[in-house]
PDB file of C-alpha atoms in Angstrom:
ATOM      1  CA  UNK Y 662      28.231 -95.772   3.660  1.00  0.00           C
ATOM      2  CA  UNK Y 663      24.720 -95.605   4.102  1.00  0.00           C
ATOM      3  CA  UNK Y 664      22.238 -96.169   1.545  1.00  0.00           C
ATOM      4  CA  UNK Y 665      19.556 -94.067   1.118  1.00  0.00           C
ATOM      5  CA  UNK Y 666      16.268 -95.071   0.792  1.00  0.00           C
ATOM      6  CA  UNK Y 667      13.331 -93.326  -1.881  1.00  0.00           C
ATOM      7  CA  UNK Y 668       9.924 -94.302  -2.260  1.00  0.00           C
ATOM      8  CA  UNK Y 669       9.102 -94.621  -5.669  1.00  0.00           C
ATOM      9  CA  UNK Y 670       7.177 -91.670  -6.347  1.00  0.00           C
ATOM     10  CA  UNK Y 671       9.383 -89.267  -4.752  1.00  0.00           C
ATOM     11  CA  UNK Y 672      12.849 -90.917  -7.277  1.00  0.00           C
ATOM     12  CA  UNK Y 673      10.151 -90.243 -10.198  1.00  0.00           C
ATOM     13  CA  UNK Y 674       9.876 -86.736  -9.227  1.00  0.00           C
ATOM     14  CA  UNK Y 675      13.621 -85.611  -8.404  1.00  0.00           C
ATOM     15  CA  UNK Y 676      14.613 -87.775 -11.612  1.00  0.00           C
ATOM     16  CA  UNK Y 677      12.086 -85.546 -13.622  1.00  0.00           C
ATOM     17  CA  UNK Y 678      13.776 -82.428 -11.800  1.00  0.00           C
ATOM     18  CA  UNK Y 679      17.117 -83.434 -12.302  1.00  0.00           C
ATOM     19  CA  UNK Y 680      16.382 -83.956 -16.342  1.00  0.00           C
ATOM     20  CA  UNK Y 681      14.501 -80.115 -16.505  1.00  0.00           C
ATOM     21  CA  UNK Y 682      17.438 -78.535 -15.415  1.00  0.00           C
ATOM     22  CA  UNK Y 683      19.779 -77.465 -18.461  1.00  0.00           C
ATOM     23  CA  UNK Y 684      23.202 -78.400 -18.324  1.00  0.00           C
ATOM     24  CA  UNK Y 685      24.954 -75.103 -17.728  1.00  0.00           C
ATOM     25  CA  UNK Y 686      22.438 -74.774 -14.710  1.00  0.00           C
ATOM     26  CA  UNK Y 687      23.469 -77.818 -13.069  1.00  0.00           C
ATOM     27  CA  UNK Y 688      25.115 -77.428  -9.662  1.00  0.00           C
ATOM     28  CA  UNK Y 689      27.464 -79.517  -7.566  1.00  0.00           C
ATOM     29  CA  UNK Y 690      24.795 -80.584  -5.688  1.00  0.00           C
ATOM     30  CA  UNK Y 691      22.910 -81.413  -8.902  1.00  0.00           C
ATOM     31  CA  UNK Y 692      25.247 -84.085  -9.592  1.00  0.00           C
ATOM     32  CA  UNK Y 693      25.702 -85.118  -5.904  1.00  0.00           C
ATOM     33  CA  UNK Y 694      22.033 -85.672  -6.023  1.00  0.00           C
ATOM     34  CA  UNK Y 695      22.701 -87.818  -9.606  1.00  0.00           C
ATOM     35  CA  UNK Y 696      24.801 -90.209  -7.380  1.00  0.00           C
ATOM     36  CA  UNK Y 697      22.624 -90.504  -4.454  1.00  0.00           C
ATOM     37  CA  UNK Y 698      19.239 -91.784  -6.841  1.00  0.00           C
ATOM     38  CA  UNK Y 699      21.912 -94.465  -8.814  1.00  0.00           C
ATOM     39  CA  UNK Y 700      22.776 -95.331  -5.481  1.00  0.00           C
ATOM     40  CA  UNK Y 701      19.336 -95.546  -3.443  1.00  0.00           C
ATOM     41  CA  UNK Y 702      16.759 -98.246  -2.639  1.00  0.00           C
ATOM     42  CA  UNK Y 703      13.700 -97.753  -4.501  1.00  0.00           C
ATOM     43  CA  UNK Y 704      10.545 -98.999  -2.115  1.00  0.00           C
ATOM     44  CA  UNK Y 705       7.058 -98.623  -3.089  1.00  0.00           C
ATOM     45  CA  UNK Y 706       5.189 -95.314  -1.505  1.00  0.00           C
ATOM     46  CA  UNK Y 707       3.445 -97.329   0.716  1.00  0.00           C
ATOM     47  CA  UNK Y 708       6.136 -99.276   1.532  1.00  0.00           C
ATOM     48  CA  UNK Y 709       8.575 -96.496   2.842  1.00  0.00           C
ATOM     49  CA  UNK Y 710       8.655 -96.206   6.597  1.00  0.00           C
ATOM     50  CA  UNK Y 711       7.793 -92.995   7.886  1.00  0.00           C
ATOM     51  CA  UNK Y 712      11.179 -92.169  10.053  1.00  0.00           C
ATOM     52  CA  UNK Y 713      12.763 -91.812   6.374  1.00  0.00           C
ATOM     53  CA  UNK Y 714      13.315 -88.259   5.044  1.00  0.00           C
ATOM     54  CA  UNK Y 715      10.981 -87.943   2.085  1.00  0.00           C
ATOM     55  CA  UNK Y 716       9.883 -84.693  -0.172  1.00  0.00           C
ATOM     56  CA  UNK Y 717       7.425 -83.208   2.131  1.00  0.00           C
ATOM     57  CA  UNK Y 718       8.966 -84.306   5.687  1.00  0.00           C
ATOM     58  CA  UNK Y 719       9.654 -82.608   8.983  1.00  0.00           C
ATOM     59  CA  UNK Y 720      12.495 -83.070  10.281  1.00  0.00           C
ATOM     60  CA  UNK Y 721      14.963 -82.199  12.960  1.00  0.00           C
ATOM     61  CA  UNK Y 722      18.572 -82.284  12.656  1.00  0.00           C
ATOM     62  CA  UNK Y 723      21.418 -81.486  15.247  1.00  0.00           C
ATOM     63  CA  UNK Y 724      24.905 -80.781  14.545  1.00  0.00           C
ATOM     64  CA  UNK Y 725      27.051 -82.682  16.454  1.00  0.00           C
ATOM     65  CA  UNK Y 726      29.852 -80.090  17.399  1.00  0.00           C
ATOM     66  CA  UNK Y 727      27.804 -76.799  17.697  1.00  0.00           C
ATOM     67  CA  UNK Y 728      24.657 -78.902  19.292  1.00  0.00           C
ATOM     68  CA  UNK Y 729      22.796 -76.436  16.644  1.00  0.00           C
ATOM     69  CA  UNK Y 730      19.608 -77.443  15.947  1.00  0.00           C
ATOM     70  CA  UNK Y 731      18.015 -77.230  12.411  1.00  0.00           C
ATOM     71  CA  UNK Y 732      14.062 -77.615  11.876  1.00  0.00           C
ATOM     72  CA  UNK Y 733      13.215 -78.116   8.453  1.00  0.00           C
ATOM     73  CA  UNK Y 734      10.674 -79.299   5.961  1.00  0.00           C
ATOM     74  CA  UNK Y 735      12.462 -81.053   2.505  1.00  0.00           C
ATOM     75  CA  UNK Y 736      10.580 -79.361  -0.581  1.00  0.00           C
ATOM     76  CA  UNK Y 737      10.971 -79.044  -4.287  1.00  0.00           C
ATOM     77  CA  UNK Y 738      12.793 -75.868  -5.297  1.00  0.00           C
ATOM     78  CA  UNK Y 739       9.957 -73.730  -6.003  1.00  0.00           C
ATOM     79  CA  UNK Y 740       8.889 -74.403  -2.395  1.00  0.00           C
ATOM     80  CA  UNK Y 741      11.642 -73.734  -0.666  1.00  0.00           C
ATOM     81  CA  UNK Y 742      12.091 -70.960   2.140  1.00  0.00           C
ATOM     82  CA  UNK Y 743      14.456 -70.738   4.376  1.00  0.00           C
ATOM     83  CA  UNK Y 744      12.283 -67.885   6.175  1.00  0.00           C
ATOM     84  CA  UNK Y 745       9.639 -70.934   6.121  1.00  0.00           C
ATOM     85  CA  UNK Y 746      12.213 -73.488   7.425  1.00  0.00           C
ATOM     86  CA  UNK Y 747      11.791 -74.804   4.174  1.00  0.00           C
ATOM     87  CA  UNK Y 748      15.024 -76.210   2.455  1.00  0.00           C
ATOM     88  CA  UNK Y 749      15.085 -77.667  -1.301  1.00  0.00           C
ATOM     89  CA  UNK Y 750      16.183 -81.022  -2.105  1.00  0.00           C
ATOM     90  CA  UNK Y 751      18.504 -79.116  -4.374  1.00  0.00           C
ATOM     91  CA  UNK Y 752      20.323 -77.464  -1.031  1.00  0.00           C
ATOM     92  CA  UNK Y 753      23.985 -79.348  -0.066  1.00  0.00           C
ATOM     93  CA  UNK Y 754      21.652 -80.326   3.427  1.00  0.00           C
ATOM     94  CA  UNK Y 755      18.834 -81.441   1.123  1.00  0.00           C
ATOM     95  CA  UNK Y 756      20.351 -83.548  -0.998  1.00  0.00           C
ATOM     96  CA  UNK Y 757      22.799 -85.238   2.223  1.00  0.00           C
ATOM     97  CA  UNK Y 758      19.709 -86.110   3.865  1.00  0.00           C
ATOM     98  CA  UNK Y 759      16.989 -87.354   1.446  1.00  0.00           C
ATOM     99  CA  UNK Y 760      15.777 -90.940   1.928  1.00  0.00           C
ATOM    100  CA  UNK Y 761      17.863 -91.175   5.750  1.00  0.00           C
ATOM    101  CA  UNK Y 762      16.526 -92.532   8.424  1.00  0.00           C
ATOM    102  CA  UNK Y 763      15.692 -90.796  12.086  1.00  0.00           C
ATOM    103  CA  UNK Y 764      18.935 -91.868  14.906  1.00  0.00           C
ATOM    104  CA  UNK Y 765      21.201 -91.931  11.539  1.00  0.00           C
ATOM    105  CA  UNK Y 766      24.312 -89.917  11.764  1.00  0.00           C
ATOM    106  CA  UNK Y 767      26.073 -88.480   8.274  1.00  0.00           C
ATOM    107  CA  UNK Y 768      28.619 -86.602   7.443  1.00  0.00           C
ATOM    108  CA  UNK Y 769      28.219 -83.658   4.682  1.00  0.00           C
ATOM    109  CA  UNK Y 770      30.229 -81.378   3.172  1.00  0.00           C
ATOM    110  CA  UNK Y 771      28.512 -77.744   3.456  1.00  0.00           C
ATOM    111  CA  UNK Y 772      29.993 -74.530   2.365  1.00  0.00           C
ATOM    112  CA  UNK Y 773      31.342 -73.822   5.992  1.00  0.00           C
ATOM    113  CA  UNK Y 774      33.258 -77.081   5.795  1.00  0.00           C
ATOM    114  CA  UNK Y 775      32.414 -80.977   7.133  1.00  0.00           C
ATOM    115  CA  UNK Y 776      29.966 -81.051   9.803  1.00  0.00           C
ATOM    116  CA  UNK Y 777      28.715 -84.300  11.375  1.00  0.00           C
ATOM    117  CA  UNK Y 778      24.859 -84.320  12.002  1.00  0.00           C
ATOM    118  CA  UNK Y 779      22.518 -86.873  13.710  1.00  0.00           C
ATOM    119  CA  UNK Y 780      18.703 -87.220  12.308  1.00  0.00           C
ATOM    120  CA  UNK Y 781      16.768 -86.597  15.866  1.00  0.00           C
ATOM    121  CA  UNK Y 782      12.981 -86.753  14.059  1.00  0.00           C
ATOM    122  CA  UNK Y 783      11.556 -86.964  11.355  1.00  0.00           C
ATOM    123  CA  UNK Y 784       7.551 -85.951  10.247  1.00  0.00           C
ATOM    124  CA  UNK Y 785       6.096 -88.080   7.499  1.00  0.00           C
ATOM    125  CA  UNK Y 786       4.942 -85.682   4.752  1.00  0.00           C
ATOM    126  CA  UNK Y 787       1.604 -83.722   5.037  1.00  0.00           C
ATOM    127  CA  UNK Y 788       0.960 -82.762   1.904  1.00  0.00           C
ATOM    128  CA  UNK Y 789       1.207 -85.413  -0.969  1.00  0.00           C
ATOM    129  CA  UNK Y 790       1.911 -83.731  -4.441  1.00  0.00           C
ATOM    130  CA  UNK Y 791       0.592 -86.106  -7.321  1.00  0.00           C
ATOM    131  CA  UNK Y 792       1.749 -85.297 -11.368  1.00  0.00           C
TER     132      UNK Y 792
END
């Protein structure tokens, strides 16, 4: 199982996310997303290498079956738009690829069932948003 790995600031910020939501407004993928920051390597911001899925990347994803191609850009809820190719880290894909690595493959449950993916590039973030 692969480990994901956060740079600090970005753990700081989904942590604070993760404690604003009420209980009774906490998803699946809320608690999915519990396990994955108890689980993750913590690196310093300037420390995190830039073919790792961060708040703020680009990145391009295929699935492996359909050879689909998905284009996104990882964003905090309020950002998110999937008009915009903009997915939240709060979305099943979101939260299965946050702090993964470009060339990784995962598996991830999504609504239509298990699909295999592979990371095929990833953008380091363009906009930094500082608290």
């Amino acid at each position: 199982m692969m480990i994901p790995i956060l740079k600090k600031s970005d753990y700081e910020t989904i942590k604070a996310l993760i404690e604003g939501i009420h209980p009774t407004q906490r998803t699946k993928e809320v608690g999915t997303l519990q396990s994955e920051l108890r689980r993750a390597k913590i690196v310093e911001d300037d420390k995190i290498s830039q073919n790792v899925i961060q708040l703020g990347s680009y990145f391009e994803v295929r699935e492996i079956t359909s050879k689909r191609q998905l284009c996104l850009t990882l964003t905090l809820p309020g950002e998110a738009n999937l008009q915009e190719q903009r997915v939240s880290i709060l979305s099943p894909l979101g939260v299965a690829l946050i702090g993964f690595q470009k060339g990784k493959e995962f598996e991830w449950q999504l609504p239509a069932g298990k699909r295999t993916f592979i990371i095929e590039k990833v953008s380091a973030p363009t906009s930094l948003t500082t608290t």
